[in-house]
C-alpha positions as a LaTeX table, in Angstrom:
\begin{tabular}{lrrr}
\hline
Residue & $x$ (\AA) & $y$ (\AA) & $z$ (\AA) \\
\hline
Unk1 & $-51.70$ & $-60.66$ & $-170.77$ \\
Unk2 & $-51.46$ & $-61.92$ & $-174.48$ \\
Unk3 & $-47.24$ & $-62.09$ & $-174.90$ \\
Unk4 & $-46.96$ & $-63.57$ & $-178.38$ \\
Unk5 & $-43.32$ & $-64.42$ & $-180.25$ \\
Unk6 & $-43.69$ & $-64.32$ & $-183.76$ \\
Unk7 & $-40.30$ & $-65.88$ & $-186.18$ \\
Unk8 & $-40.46$ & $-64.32$ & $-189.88$ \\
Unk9 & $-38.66$ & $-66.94$ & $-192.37$ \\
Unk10 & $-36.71$ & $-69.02$ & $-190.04$ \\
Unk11 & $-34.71$ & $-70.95$ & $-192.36$ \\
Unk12 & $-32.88$ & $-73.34$ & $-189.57$ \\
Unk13 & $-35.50$ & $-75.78$ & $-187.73$ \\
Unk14 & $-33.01$ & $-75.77$ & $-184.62$ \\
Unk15 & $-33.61$ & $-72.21$ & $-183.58$ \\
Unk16 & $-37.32$ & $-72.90$ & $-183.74$ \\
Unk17 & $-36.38$ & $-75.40$ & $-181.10$ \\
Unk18 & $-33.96$ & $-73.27$ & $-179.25$ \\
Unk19 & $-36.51$ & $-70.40$ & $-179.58$ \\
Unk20 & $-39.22$ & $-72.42$ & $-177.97$ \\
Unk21 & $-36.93$ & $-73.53$ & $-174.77$ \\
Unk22 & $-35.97$ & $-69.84$ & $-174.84$ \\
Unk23 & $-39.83$ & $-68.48$ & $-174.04$ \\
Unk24 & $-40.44$ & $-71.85$ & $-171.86$ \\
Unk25 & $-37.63$ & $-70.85$ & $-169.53$ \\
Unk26 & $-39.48$ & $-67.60$ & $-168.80$ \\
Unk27 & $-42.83$ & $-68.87$ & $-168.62$ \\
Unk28 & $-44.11$ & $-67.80$ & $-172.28$ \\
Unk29 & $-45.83$ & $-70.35$ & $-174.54$ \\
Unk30 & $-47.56$ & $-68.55$ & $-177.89$ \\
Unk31 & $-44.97$ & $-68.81$ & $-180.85$ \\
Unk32 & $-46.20$ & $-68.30$ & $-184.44$ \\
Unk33 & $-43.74$ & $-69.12$ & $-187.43$ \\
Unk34 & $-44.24$ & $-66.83$ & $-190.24$ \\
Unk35 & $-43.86$ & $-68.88$ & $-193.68$ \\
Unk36 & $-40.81$ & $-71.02$ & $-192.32$ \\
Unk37 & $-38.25$ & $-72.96$ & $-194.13$ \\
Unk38 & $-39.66$ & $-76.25$ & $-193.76$ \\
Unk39 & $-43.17$ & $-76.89$ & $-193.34$ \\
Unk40 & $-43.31$ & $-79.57$ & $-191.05$ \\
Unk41 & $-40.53$ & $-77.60$ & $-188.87$ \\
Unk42 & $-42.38$ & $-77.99$ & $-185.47$ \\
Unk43 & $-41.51$ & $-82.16$ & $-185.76$ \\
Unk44 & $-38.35$ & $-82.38$ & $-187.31$ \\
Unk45 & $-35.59$ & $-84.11$ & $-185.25$ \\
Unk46 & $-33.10$ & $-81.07$ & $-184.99$ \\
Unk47 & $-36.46$ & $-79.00$ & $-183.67$ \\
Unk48 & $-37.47$ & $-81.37$ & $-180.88$ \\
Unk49 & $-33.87$ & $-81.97$ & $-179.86$ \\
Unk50 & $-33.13$ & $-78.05$ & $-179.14$ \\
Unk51 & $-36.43$ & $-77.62$ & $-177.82$ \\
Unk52 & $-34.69$ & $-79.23$ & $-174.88$ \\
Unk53 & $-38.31$ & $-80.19$ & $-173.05$ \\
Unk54 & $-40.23$ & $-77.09$ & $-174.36$ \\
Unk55 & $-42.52$ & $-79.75$ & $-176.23$ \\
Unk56 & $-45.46$ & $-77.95$ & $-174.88$ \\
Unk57 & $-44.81$ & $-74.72$ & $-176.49$ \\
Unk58 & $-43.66$ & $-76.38$ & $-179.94$ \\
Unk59 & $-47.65$ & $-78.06$ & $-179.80$ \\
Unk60 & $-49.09$ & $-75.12$ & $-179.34$ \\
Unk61 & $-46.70$ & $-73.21$ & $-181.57$ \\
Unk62 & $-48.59$ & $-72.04$ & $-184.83$ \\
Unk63 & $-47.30$ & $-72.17$ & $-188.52$ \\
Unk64 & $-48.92$ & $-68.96$ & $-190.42$ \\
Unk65 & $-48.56$ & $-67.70$ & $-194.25$ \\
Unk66 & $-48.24$ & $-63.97$ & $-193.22$ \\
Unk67 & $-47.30$ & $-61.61$ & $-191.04$ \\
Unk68 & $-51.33$ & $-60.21$ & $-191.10$ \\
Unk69 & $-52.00$ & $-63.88$ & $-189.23$ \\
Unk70 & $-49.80$ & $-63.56$ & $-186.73$ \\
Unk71 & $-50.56$ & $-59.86$ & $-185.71$ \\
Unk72 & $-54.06$ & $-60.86$ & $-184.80$ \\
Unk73 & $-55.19$ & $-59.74$ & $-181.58$ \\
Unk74 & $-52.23$ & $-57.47$ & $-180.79$ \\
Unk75 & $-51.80$ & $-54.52$ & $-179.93$ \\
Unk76 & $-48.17$ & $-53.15$ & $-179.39$ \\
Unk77 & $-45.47$ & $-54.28$ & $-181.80$ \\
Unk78 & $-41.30$ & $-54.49$ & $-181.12$ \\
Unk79 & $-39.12$ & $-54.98$ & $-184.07$ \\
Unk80 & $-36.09$ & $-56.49$ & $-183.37$ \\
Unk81 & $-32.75$ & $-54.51$ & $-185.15$ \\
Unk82 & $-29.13$ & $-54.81$ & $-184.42$ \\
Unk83 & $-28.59$ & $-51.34$ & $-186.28$ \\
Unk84 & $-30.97$ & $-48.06$ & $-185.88$ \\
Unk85 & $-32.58$ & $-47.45$ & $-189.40$ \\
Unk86 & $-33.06$ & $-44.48$ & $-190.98$ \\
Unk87 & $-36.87$ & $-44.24$ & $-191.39$ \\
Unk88 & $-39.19$ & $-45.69$ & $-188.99$ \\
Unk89 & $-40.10$ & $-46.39$ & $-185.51$ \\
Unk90 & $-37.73$ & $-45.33$ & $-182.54$ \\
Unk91 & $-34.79$ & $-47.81$ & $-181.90$ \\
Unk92 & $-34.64$ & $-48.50$ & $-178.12$ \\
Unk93 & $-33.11$ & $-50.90$ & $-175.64$ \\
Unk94 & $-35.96$ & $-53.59$ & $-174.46$ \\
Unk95 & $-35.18$ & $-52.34$ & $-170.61$ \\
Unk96 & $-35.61$ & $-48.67$ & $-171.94$ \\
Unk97 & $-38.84$ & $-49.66$ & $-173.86$ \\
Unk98 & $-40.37$ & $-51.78$ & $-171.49$ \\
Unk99 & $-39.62$ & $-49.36$ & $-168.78$ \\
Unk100 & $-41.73$ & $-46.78$ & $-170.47$ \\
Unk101 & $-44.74$ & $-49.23$ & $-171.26$ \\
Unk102 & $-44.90$ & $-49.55$ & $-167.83$ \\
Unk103 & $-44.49$ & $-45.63$ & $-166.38$ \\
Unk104 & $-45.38$ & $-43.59$ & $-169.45$ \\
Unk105 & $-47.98$ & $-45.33$ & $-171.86$ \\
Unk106 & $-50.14$ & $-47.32$ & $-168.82$ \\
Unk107 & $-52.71$ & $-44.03$ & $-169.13$ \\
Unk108 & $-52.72$ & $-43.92$ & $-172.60$ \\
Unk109 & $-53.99$ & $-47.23$ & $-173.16$ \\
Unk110 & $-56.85$ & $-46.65$ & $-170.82$ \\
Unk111 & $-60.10$ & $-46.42$ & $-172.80$ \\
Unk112 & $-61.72$ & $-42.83$ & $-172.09$ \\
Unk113 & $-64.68$ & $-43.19$ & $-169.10$ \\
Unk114 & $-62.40$ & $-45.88$ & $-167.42$ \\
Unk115 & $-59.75$ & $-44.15$ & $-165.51$ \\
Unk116 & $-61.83$ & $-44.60$ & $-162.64$ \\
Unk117 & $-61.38$ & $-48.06$ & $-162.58$ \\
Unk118 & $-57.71$ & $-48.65$ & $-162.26$ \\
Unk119 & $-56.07$ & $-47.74$ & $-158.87$ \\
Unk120 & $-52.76$ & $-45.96$ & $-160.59$ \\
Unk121 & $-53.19$ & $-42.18$ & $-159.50$ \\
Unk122 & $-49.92$ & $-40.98$ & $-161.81$ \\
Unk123 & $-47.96$ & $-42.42$ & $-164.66$ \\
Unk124 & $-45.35$ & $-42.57$ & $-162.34$ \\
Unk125 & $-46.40$ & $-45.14$ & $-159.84$ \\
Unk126 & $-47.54$ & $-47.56$ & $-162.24$ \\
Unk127 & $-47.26$ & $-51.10$ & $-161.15$ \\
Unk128 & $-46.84$ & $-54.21$ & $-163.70$ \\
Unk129 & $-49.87$ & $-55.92$ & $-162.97$ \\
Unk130 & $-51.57$ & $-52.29$ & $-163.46$ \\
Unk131 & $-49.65$ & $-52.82$ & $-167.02$ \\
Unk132 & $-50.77$ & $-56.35$ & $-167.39$ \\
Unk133 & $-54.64$ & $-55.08$ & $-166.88$ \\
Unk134 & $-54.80$ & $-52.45$ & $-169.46$ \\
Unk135 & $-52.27$ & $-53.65$ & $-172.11$ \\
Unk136 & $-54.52$ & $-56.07$ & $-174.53$ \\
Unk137 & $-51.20$ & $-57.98$ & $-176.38$ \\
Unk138 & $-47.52$ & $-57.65$ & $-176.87$ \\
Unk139 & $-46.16$ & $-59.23$ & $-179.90$ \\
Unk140 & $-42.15$ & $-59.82$ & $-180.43$ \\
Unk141 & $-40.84$ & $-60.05$ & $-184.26$ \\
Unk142 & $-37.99$ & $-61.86$ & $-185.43$ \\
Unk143 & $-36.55$ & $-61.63$ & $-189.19$ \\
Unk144 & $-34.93$ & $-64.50$ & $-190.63$ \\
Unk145 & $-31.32$ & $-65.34$ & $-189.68$ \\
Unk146 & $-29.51$ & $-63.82$ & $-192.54$ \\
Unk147 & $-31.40$ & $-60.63$ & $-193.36$ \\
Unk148 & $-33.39$ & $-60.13$ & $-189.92$ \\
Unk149 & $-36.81$ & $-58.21$ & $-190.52$ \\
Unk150 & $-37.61$ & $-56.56$ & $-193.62$ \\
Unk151 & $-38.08$ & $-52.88$ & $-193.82$ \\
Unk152 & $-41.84$ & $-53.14$ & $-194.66$ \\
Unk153 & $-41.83$ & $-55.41$ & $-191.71$ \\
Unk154 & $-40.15$ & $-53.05$ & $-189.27$ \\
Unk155 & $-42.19$ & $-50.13$ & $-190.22$ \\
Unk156 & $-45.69$ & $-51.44$ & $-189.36$ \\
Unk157 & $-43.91$ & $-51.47$ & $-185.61$ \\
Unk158 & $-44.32$ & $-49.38$ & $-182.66$ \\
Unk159 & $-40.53$ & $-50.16$ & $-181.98$ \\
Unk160 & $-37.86$ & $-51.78$ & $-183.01$ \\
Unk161 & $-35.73$ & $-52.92$ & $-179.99$ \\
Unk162 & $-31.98$ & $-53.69$ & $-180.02$ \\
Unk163 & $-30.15$ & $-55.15$ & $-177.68$ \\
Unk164 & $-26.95$ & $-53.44$ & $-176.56$ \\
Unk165 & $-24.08$ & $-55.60$ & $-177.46$ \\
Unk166 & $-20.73$ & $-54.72$ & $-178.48$ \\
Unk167 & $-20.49$ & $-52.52$ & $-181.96$ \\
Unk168 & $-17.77$ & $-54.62$ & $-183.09$ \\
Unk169 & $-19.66$ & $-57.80$ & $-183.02$ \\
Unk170 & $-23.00$ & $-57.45$ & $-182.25$ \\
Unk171 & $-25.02$ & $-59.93$ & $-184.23$ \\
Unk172 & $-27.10$ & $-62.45$ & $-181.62$ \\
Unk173 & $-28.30$ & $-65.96$ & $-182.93$ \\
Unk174 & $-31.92$ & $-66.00$ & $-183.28$ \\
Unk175 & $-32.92$ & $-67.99$ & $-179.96$ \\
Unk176 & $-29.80$ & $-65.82$ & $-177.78$ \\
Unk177 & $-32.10$ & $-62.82$ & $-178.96$ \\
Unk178 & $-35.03$ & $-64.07$ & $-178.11$ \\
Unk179 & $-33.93$ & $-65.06$ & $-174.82$ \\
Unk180 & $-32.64$ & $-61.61$ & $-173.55$ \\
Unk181 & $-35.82$ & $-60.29$ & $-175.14$ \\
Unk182 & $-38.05$ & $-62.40$ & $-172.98$ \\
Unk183 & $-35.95$ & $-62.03$ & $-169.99$ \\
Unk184 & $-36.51$ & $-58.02$ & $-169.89$ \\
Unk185 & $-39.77$ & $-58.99$ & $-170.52$ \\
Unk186 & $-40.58$ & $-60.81$ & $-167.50$ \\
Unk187 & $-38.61$ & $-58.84$ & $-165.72$ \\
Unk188 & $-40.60$ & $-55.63$ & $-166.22$ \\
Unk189 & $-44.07$ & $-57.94$ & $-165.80$ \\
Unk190 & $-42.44$ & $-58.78$ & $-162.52$ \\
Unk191 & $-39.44$ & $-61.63$ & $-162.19$ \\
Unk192 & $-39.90$ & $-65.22$ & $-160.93$ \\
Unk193 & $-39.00$ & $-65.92$ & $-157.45$ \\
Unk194 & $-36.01$ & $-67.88$ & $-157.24$ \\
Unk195 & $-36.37$ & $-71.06$ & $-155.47$ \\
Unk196 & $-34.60$ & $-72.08$ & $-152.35$ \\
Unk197 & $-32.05$ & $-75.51$ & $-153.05$ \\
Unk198 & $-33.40$ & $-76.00$ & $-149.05$ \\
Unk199 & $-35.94$ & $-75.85$ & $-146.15$ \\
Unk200 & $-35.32$ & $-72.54$ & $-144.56$ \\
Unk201 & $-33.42$ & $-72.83$ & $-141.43$ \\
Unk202 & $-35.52$ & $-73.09$ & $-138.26$ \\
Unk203 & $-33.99$ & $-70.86$ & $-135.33$ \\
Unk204 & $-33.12$ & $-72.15$ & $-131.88$ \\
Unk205 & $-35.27$ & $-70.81$ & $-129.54$ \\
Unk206 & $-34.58$ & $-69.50$ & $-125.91$ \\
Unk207 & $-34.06$ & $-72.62$ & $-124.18$ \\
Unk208 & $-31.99$ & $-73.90$ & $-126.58$ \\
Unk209 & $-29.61$ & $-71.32$ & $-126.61$ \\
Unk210 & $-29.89$ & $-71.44$ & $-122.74$ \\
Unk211 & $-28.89$ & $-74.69$ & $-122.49$ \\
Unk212 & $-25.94$ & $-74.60$ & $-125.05$ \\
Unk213 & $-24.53$ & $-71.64$ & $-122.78$ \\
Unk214 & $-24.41$ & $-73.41$ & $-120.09$ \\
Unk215 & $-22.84$ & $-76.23$ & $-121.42$ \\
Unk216 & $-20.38$ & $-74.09$ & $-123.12$ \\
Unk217 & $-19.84$ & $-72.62$ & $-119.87$ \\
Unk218 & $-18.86$ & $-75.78$ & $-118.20$ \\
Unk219 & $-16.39$ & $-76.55$ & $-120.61$ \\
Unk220 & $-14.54$ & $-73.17$ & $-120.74$ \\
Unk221 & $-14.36$ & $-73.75$ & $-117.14$ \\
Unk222 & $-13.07$ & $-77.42$ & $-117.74$ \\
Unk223 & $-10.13$ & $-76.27$ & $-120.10$ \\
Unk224 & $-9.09$ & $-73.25$ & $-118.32$ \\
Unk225 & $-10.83$ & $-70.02$ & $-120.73$ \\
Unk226 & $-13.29$ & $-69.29$ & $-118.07$ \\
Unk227 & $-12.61$ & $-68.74$ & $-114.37$ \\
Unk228 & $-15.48$ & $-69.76$ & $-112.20$ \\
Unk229 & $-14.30$ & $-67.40$ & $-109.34$ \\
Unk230 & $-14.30$ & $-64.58$ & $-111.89$ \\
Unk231 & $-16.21$ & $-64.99$ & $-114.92$ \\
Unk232 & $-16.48$ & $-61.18$ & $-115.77$ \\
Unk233 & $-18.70$ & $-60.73$ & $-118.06$ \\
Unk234 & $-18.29$ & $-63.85$ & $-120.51$ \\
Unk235 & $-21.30$ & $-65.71$ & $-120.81$ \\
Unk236 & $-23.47$ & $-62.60$ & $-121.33$ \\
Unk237 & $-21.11$ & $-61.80$ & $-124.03$ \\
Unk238 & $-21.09$ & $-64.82$ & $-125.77$ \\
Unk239 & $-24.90$ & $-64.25$ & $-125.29$ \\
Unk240 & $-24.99$ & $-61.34$ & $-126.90$ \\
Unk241 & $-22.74$ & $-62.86$ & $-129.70$ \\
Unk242 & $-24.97$ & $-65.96$ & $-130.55$ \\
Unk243 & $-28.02$ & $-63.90$ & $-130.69$ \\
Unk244 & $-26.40$ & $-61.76$ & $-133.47$ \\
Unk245 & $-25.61$ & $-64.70$ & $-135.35$ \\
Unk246 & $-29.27$ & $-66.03$ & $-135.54$ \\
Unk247 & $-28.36$ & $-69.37$ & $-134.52$ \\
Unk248 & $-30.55$ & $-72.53$ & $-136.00$ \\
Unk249 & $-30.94$ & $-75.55$ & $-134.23$ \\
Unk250 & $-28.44$ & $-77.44$ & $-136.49$ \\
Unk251 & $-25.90$ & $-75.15$ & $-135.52$ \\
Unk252 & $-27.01$ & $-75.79$ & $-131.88$ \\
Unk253 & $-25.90$ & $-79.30$ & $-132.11$ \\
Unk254 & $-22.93$ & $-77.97$ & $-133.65$ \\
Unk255 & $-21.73$ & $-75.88$ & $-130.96$ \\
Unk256 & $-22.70$ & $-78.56$ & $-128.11$ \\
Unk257 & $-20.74$ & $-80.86$ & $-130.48$ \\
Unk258 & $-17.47$ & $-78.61$ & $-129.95$ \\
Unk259 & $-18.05$ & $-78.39$ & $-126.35$ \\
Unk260 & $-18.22$ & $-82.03$ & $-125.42$ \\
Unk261 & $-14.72$ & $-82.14$ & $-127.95$ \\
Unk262 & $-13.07$ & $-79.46$ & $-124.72$ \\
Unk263 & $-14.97$ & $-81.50$ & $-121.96$ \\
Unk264 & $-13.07$ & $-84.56$ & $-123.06$ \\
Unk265 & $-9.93$ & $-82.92$ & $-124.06$ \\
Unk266 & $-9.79$ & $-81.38$ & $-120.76$ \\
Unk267 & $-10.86$ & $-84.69$ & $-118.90$ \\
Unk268 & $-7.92$ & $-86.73$ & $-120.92$ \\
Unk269 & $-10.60$ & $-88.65$ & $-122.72$ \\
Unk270 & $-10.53$ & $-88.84$ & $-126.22$ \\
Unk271 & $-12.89$ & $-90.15$ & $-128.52$ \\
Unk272 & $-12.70$ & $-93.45$ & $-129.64$ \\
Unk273 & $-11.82$ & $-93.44$ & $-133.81$ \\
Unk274 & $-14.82$ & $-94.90$ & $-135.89$ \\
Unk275 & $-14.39$ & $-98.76$ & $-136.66$ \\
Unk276 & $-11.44$ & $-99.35$ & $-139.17$ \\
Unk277 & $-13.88$ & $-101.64$ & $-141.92$ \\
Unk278 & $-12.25$ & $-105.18$ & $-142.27$ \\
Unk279 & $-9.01$ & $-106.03$ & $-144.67$ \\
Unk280 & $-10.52$ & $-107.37$ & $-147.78$ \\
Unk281 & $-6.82$ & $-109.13$ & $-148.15$ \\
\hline
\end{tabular}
């Protein structure tokens, strides 16, 4: 899927940088600069530094004289407005567009003779990677900071996309834009998977739990909870409970932890404090 961001007239080489650790973060690379401020804005200082590590996408990046350039090869073109116009393509929100790419226009893009190939029965149940095989390139346009996109710009558009912020102060910097823009994006092509900060927890398994039980029974018993001669129903209870908690082998240790503490809080022995570390006086 050909995803292209394309930055009319930039006149500050920071948001080129910003803009390029914007797509990065969502897993986009192709940037084209339309006629840019400075010429050599892809290596200047203030560039690299907001790139923030997107160096890979400011080398590939592409520096263009017109729009015609940076068009080539795609297919379906969003505008970017903060205002509706009067004359030209619809004005949507990117979830509202990008919704419909994906339920109502995935047919439509089908060449004729080929419907037969695709597994999407209905516009309805169509899947992103269904979108992803029939759409041939998506390109996002950007004006320049003051003015945003010219009309003429705007109108050679399929869309023009705004993004729903509040009326009384709506205007975005350039790379905040872009990043909401390519976060609908991927959402609609389907979202990354976020990342566990851990190992998933391994469960304790049936002998495990058996034998914290019975420990934990021996040490009700030892500090008075549990009576031997009539232990009711207790233990299967407690069963019951630990089995609804899904308890992991850490928290195994954990529990047979707490009942050694009653076993030697019943038994008048307590533990020993750790090592005091020698006076340095």
């Amino acid at each position: 899927m050909k995803t292209r961001f394309i930055l009319i007239n930039t006149s500050h080489a920071g948001n080129v940088g910003a803009a390029a650790r914007a797509m990065k973060t969502m897993g986009f690379t192709d940037l084209v600069l339309v006629a840019p401020r400075w010429a050599n804005v892809l290596n200047r200082e203030e560039t690299i530094q907001r790139a923030s590590g997107a160096l890979d996408v400011l080398r590939n990046a592409r520096i263009v004289a017109t729009l015609d350039e940076a068009l080539d090869g795609m297919t379906h073109l969003c505008a970017t407005a903060m205002t509706p116009r009067d004359f030209g393509p619809p004005t949507v929100t990117p979830r509202e567009h990008f919704e419909v790419l994906s339920k109502k226009e995935l047919l439509a893009h089908i060449p004729r003779g080929l419907e037969a190939n695709f597994p999407c029965k209905s516009e309805d149940n169509a899947t992103p990677a269904e979108l992803v095989a029939v759409q041939q390139g998506i390109a996002f346009l950007f004006g320049c900071e003051r003015f945003g996109m010219s009309n003429e710009d705007v109108y050679r558009c399929h869309v023009a996309l705004t993004i729903p912020s509040d009326p009384k102060f709506g205007s975005l910097n350039l790379a905040a834009a872009l990043q909401v823009i390519a976060y609908e994006w991927r959402l609609a092509l389907g979202a990354f998977a976020v990342e566990e900060a851990t190992a998933a927890p391994v469960l304790a398994d049936a002998s495990q739990m058996a034998g914290m039980l019975a420990h934990w029974e021996k040490s009700l018993i030892a500090i008075g909870f549990l009576d031997p001669q009539a232990p009711k129903k207790l233990m299967p209870r407690l069963n019951q409970l630990f089995n609804r908690a899904g308890v992991t082998q850490e928290e195994i240790h954990i529990l047979r932890g707490i009942a050694k503490m009653m076993d030697q809080t019943a038994t008048g022995h307590k533990p020993l404090p750790p090592a005091a570390e020698p006076s340095k006086g």
